[in-house]
XYZ file of C-alpha atoms in Angstrom:
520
model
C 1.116 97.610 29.810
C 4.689 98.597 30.725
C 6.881 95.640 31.353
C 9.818 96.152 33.366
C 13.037 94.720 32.051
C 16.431 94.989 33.597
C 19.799 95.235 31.617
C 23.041 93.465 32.862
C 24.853 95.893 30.857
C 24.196 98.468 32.284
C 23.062 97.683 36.062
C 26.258 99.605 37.546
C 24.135 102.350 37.198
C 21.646 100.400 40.066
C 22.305 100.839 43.530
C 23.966 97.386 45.188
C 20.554 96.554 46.870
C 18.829 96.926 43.492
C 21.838 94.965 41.595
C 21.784 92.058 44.402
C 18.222 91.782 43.990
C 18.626 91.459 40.387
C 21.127 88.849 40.386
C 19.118 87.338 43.105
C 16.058 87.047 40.781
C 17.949 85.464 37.462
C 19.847 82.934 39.643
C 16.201 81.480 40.512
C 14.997 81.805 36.982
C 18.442 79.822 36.001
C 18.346 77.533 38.847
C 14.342 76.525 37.805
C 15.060 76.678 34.081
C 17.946 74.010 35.080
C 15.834 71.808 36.958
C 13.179 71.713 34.200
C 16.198 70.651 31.843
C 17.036 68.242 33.376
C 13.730 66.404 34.077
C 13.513 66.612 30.710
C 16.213 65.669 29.503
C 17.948 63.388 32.138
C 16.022 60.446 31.233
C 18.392 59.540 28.159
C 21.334 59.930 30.269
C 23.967 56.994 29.535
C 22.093 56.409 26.624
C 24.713 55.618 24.022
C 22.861 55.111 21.163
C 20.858 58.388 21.009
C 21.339 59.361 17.741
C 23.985 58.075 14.922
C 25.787 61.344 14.249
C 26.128 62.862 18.144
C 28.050 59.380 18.490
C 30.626 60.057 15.997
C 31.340 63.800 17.170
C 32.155 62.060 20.144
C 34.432 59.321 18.802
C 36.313 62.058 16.798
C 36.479 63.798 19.744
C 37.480 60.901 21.730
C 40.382 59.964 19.071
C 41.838 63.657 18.564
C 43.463 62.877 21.952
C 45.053 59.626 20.288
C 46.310 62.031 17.473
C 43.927 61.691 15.200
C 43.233 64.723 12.977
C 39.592 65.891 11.724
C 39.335 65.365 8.124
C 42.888 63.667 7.463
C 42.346 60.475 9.809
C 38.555 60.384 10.374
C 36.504 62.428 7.749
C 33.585 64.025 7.763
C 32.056 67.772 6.757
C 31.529 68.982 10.237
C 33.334 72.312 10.946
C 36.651 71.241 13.159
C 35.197 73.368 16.410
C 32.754 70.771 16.645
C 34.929 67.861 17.121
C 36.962 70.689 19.514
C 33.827 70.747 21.698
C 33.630 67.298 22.002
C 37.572 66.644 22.760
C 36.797 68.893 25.003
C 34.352 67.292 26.937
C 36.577 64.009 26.960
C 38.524 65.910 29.298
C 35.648 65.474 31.929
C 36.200 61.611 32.155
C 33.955 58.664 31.772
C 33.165 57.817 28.713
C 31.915 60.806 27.778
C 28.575 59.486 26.902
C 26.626 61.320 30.076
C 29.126 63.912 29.958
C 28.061 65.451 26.735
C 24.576 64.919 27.305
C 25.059 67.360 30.942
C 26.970 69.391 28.919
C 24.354 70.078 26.392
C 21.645 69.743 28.977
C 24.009 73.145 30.649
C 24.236 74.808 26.884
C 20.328 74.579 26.619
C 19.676 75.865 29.984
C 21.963 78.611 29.288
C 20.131 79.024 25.810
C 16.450 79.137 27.623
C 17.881 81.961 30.215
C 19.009 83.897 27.348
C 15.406 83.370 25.959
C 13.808 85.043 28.500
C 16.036 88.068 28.968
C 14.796 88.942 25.472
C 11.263 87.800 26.058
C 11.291 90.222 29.428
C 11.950 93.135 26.855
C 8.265 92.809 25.692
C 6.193 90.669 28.268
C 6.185 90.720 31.684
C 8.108 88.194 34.074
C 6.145 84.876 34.218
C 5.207 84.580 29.936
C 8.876 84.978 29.691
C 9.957 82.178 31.776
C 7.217 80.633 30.348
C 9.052 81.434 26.765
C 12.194 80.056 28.077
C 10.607 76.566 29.391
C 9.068 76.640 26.060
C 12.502 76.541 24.255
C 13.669 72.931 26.822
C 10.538 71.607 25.435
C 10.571 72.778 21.648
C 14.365 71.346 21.539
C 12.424 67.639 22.684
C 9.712 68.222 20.079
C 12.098 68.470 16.869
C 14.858 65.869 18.259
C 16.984 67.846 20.121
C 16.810 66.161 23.224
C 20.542 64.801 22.921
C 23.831 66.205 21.993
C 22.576 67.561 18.432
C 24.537 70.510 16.916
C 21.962 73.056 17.364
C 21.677 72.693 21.112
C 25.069 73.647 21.337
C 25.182 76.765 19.000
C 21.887 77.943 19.227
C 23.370 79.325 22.711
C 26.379 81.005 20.679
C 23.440 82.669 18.122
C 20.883 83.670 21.199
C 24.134 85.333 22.923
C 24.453 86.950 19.661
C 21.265 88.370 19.540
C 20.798 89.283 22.884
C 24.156 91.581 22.950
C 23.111 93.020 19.635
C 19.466 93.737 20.866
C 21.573 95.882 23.932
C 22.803 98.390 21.294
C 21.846 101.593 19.982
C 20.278 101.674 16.175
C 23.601 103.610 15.311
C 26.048 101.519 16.820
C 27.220 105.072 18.417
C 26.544 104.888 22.043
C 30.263 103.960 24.079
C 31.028 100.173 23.908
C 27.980 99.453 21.243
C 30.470 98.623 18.622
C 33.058 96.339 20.631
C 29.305 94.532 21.739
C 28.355 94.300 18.175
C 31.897 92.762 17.267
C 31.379 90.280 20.421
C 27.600 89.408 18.955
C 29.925 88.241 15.299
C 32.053 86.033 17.358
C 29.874 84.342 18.650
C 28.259 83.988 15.556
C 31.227 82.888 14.094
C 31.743 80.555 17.070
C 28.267 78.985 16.231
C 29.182 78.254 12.669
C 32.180 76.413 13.833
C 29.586 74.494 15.311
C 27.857 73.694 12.323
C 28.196 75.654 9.142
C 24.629 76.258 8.639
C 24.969 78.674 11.751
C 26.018 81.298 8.758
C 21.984 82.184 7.672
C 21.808 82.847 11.573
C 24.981 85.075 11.995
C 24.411 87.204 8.291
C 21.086 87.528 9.671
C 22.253 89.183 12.749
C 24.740 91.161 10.554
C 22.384 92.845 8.515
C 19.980 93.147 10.696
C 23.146 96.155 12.556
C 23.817 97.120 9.513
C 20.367 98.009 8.722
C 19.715 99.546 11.415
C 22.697 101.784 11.169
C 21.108 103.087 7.841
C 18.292 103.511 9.248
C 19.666 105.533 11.856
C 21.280 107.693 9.155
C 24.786 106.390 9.463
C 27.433 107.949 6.695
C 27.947 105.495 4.091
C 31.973 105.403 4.601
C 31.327 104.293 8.399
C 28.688 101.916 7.197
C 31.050 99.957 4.833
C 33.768 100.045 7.683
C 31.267 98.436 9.904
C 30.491 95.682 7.646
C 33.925 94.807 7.120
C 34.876 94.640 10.682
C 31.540 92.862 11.448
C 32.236 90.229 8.799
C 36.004 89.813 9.896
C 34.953 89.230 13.754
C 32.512 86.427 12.449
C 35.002 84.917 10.188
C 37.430 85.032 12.513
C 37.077 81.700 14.003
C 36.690 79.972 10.540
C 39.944 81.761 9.893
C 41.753 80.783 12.911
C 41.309 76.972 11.792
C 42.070 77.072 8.308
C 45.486 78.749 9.234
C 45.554 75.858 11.504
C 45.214 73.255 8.805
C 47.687 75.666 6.754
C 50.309 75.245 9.220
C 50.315 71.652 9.480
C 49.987 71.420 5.761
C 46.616 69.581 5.213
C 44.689 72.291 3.903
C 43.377 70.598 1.047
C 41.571 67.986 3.176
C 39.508 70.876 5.389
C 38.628 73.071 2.570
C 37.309 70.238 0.645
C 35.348 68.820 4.038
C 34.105 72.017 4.333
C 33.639 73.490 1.477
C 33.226 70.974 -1.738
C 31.630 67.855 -0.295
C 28.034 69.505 0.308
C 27.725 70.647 -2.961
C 29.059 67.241 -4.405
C 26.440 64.813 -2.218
C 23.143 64.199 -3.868
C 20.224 61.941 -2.806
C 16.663 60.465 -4.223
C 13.749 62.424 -3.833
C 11.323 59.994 -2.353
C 12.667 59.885 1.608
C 13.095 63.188 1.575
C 9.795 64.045 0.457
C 8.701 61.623 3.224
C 10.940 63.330 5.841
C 9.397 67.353 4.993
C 6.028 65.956 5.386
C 6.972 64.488 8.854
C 9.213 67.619 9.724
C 6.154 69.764 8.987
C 4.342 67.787 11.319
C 6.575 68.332 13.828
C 7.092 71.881 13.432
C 3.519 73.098 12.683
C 3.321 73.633 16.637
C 6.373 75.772 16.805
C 5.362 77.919 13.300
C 1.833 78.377 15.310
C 3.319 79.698 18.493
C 5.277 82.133 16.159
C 2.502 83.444 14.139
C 0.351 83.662 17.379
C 3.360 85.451 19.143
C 3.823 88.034 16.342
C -0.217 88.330 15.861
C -0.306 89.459 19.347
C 2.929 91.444 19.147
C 1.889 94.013 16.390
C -1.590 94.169 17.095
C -2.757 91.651 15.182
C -0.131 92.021 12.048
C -1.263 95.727 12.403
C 1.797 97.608 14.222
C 5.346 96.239 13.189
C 8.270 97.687 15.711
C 11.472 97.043 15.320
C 11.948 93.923 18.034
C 8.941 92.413 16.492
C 10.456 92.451 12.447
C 13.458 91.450 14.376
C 12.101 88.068 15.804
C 9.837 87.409 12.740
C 13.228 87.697 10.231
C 14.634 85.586 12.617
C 12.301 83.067 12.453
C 12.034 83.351 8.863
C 15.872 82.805 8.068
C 15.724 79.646 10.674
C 13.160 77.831 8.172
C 15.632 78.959 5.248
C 18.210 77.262 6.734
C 16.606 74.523 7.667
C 15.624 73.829 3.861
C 18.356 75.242 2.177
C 20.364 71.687 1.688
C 17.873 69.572 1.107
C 17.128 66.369 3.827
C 14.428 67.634 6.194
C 15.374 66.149 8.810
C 12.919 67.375 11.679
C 16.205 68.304 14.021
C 17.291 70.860 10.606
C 14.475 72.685 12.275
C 15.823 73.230 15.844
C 17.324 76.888 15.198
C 13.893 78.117 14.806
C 12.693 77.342 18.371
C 14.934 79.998 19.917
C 13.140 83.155 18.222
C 9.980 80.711 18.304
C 10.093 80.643 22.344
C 10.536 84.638 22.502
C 7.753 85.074 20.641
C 5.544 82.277 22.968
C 6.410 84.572 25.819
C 3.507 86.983 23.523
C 1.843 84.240 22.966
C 0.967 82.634 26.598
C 0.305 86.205 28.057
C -2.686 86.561 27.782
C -4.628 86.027 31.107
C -7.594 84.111 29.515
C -5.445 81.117 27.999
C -2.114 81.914 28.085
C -1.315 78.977 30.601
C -4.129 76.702 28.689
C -2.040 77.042 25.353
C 1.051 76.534 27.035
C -0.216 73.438 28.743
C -2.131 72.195 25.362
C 1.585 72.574 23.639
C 3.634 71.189 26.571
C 1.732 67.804 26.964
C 2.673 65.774 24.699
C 6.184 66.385 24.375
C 6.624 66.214 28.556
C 5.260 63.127 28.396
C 7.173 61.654 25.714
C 10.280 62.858 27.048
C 9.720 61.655 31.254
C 7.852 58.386 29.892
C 7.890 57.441 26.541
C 11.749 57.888 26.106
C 12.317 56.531 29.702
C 11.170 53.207 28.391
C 12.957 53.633 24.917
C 15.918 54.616 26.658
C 15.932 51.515 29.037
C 15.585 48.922 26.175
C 18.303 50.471 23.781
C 20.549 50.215 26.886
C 20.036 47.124 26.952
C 20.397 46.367 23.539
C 24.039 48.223 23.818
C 25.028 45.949 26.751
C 24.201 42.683 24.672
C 26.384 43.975 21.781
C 29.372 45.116 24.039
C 29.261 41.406 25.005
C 28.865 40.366 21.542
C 32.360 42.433 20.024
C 35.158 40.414 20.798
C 37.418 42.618 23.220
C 40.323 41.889 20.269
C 38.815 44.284 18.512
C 41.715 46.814 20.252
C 44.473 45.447 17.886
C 42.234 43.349 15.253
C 39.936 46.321 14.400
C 36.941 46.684 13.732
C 34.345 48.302 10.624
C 30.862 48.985 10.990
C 29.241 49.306 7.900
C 25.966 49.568 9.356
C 24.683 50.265 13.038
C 26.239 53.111 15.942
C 29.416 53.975 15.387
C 29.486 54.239 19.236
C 30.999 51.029 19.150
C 34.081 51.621 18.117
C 34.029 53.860 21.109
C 33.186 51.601 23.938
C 35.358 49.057 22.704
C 38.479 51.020 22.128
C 38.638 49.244 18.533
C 41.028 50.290 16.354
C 39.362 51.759 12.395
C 40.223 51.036 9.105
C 39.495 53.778 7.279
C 38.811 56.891 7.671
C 35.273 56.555 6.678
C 34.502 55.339 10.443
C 30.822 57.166 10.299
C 28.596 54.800 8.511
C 26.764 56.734 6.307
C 30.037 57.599 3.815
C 30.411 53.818 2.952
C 26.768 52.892 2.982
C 24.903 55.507 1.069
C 24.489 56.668 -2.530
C 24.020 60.242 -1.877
C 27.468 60.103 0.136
C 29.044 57.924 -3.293
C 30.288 60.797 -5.226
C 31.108 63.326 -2.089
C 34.003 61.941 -0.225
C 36.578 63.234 -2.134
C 37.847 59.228 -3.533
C 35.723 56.371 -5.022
C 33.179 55.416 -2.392
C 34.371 50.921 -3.996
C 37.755 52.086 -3.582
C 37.478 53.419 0.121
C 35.294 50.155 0.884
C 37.594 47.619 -0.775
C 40.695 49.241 0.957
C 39.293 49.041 4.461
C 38.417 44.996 3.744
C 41.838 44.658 2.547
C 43.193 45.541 6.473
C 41.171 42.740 7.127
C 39.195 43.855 10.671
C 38.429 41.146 12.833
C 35.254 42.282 13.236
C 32.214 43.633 11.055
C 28.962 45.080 11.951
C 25.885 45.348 9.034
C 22.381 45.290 9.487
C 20.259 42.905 8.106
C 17.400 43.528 5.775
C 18.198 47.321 6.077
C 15.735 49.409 5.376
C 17.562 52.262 4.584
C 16.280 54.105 1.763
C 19.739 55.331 -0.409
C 21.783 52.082 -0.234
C 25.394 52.371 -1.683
C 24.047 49.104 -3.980
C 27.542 48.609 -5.472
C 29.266 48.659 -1.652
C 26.708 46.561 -0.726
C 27.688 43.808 -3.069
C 31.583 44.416 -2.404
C 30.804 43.840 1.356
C 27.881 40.461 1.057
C 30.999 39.067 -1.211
C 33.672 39.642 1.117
C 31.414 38.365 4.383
C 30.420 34.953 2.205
C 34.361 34.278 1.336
C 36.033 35.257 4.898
C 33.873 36.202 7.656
C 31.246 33.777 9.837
C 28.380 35.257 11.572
C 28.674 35.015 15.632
C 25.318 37.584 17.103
C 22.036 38.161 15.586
C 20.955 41.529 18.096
C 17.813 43.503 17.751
C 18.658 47.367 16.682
C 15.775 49.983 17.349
C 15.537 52.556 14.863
C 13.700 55.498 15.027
C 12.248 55.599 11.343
C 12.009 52.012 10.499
C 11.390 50.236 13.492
C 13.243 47.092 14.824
C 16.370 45.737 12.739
C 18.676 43.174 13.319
C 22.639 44.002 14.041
C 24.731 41.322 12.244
C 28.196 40.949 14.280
C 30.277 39.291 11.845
C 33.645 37.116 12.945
C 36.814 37.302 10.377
C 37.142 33.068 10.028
C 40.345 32.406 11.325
C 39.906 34.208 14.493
C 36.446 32.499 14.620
C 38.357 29.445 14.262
C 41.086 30.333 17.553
C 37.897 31.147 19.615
C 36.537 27.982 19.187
C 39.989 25.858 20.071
C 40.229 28.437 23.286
C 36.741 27.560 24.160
C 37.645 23.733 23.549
C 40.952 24.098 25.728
C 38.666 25.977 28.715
C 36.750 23.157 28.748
C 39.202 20.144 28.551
């Protein structure tokens, strides 16, 4: 069959009727694509407890507009264009919680669109969009239904390999190389994102660079290639550690960035537990790949090029999703972008190409318009109950949360002290020894500013407890702080905990004579 495909690049060459028509027919792809996105997605919109770590990219985003500097005021190991992104998105208003979730509902849509370009290179026009609904759908089966990391730069790595698919083996037609150089950036962009992003981007730089030898490319031009190709995706990376040069805190973002991984450690056990339930939740992706590349070469028979392509792209995503350990399901998120392509292959068959699709959508549609419509409604809920809870003081009395969203600090415009805001540094062993200070130290200094208010969870059943923090902190609640809320706090892994709001004594002791005024 011979699939007709059309190329933005290079549709000057089309008359204006043809070119209009064109445009025409990808604006209706985008517009449904967007649509499907959002009835996806939209349900957990306003949610603001969606996920522990999207709600501390947002509160560093939030506070780099009150000065604060990644790293240096609140810490963390997230590359700085990250918290960028999300200072950026403060700038649309509210409180930023919807915002970002639009805004990576828009990144994913764009991501999907981009997914069925490259799918219409091999199928015809339906599998592809098909392939790109497929992506919306695979992001809600491995967690990515919020503001994760990978929603955001699997569009920068897609981009990539879309531009780099539009050049010639040799890099030699006119403009290949200044595409190829664009495809790095965004590369490099993407591991600003998150630093894993790098399997993804060397991927896409060999994969030119191979191709160039394969083409029979001089060796001098080759090297020359590689080094410009490796500049343009380091560039970025570059850009902010001159940054942190200039203002003369460069030892605090190249230890973020590049000690702390390799200094956190963890027990076995949960993460054992979390591959087995990541490989349950990716064994439907890693069966719409091998059934997209078994029909793509003829049943593993007859390799091309774009078909090696998308099954080494697939293969580095699972690399990089187990390459630090964790396995968390959402590590495995880059792989649905090569993973939808290749379902474009997979659903095109006329027999039961729209039965497998429907077989693999059902579930996931389901959980996402009902299942997390209900979730979604209770943990609001739950969020409102707190916000009443937190004494508004918490503005110039401040307030630590040991345990529970860190989205609080957020909504209630309280003041942090230390910059250990995220919960996991203070709370968990593996985090004990990779913070770059005694994990005690950092704990006992943050009681010592005394916050008026403290949030732990009670009977956690969090599976790497910081045990030695967790004595510091039960001795310093018993001596000076009084419990005021008992709230339930739905986890996703261990079910229903309680949030502990806990009252420093001596403003405990002012509420109560205010109350006792109010009602003489």
């Amino acid at each position: 069959m011979t699939v007709q495909t059309f190329d933005w690049t290079a549709d000057t060459h089309m008359p204006l009727r043809a070119r209009t028509s064109v445009r025409r027919e990808w604006l209706a792809i985008f517009a449904f694509l967007l649509a499907i996105a959002f009835a996806l997605r939209g349900w957990e919109f306003g949610n603001p407890i969606k996920g522990l770590d999207e709600q501390y990219y947002l509160l560093v985003g939030d506070r780099i507009w009150a000065g604060a500097i990644p790293y240096v005021d609140l810490w963390d190991r997230k590359p700085f264009g990250l918290f960028a992104l999300f200072a950026g998105i403060r700038l649309l208003r509210g409180t930023g919680i919807v915002q970002a979730q639009i805004v990576a509902t828009l990144f994913a849509t764009v991501t999907a669109l981009i997914v069925t370009h490259i799918a219409r290179r091999s199928t015809a026009r339906t599998p592809a969009i098909l392939g790109g609904v497929t992506y919306l759908i695979g992001l809600h089966v491995l967690w990515g239904g919020n503001t994760q990391t990978p929603v955001f730069y699997n569009m920068f790595i897609a981009g990539a390999a879309w531009i780099l698919l539009d050049t010639a083996p040799g890099l030699d037609r006119r403009g290949d190389l200044p595409r190829a150089l664009g495809a790095m950036l965004l590369a490099g962009l993407a591991i600003q994102i998150k630093t894993n992003a790098v399997f993804e981007g060397g991927f896409l730089g060999a994969w030119a660079l191979w191709r160039m030898h394969r083409a029979g490319t001089p060796l001098p031009r080759l090297v020359r290639t590689a080094a410009l190709l490796a500049l343009a995706g380091l560039l970025p990376t570059l850009a902010v550690m001159a940054g942190y040069v200039a203002i003369g805190h460069f030892p605090e973002w190249w230890f973020a960035n590049a000690q702390s991984q390799l200094l956190k450690h963890g027990t076995s056990g949960p993460a054992w537990l979390r591959l087995r339930e990541t490989i349950a939740l990716s064994a439907p992706i890693v069966l719409i790949v091998l059934i997209g590349l078994w029909r793509m070469t003829d049943r593993f028979r007859s390799w091309t090029q774009h078909a090696a392509f998308l099954a080494g792209w697939a293969t580095i995503c699972v690399v990089d999703a187990l390459a630090i350990g964790g396995y968390w399901a959402h590590y495995m998120l880059p792989l649905v972008v090569p993973a939808a392509i290749l379902s474009a292959s997979a659903f095109a068959t006329s027999r039961y190409g729209l039965l497998g699709f429907a077989i693999f959508a059902a579930y996931p549609v389901t959980d996402a318009t009902l299942l997390d419509h209900i979730a979604a409604s209770d943990e609001r809920t739950h969020v409102a109950a707190t916000l009443t809870a937190i004494p508004d003081d918490v503005m110039r009395e401040c307030m630590f949360v040991y345990q529970g969203p860190v989205i609080y600090y957020h909504l209630k415009h309280a003041c942090t002290v230390t910059r250990f805001a995220f919960s996991d540094h203070l709370r968990s062993a593996a985090e004990a020894d990779a913070l770059g200070e005694d994990a005690a130290t950092a704990l006992r200094a943050a009681l010592a500013r005394r916050p008026g208010v403290i949030l732990d969870i009670e009977h956690s059943t969090w599976e790497e407890p910081n045990r030695r923090n967790d004595a510091i902190l039960r001795a310093e609640l018993r001596r000076n702080y009084i419990p005021i809320a008992r709230l339930p706090q739905d986890h996703r892994l261990s079910g229903t905990e309680w949030l502990i709001v806990w009252r420093r004594s001596d403003l405990a002791a002012q509420d109560r004579r205010r109350i006792l005024v109010r009602q003489l």
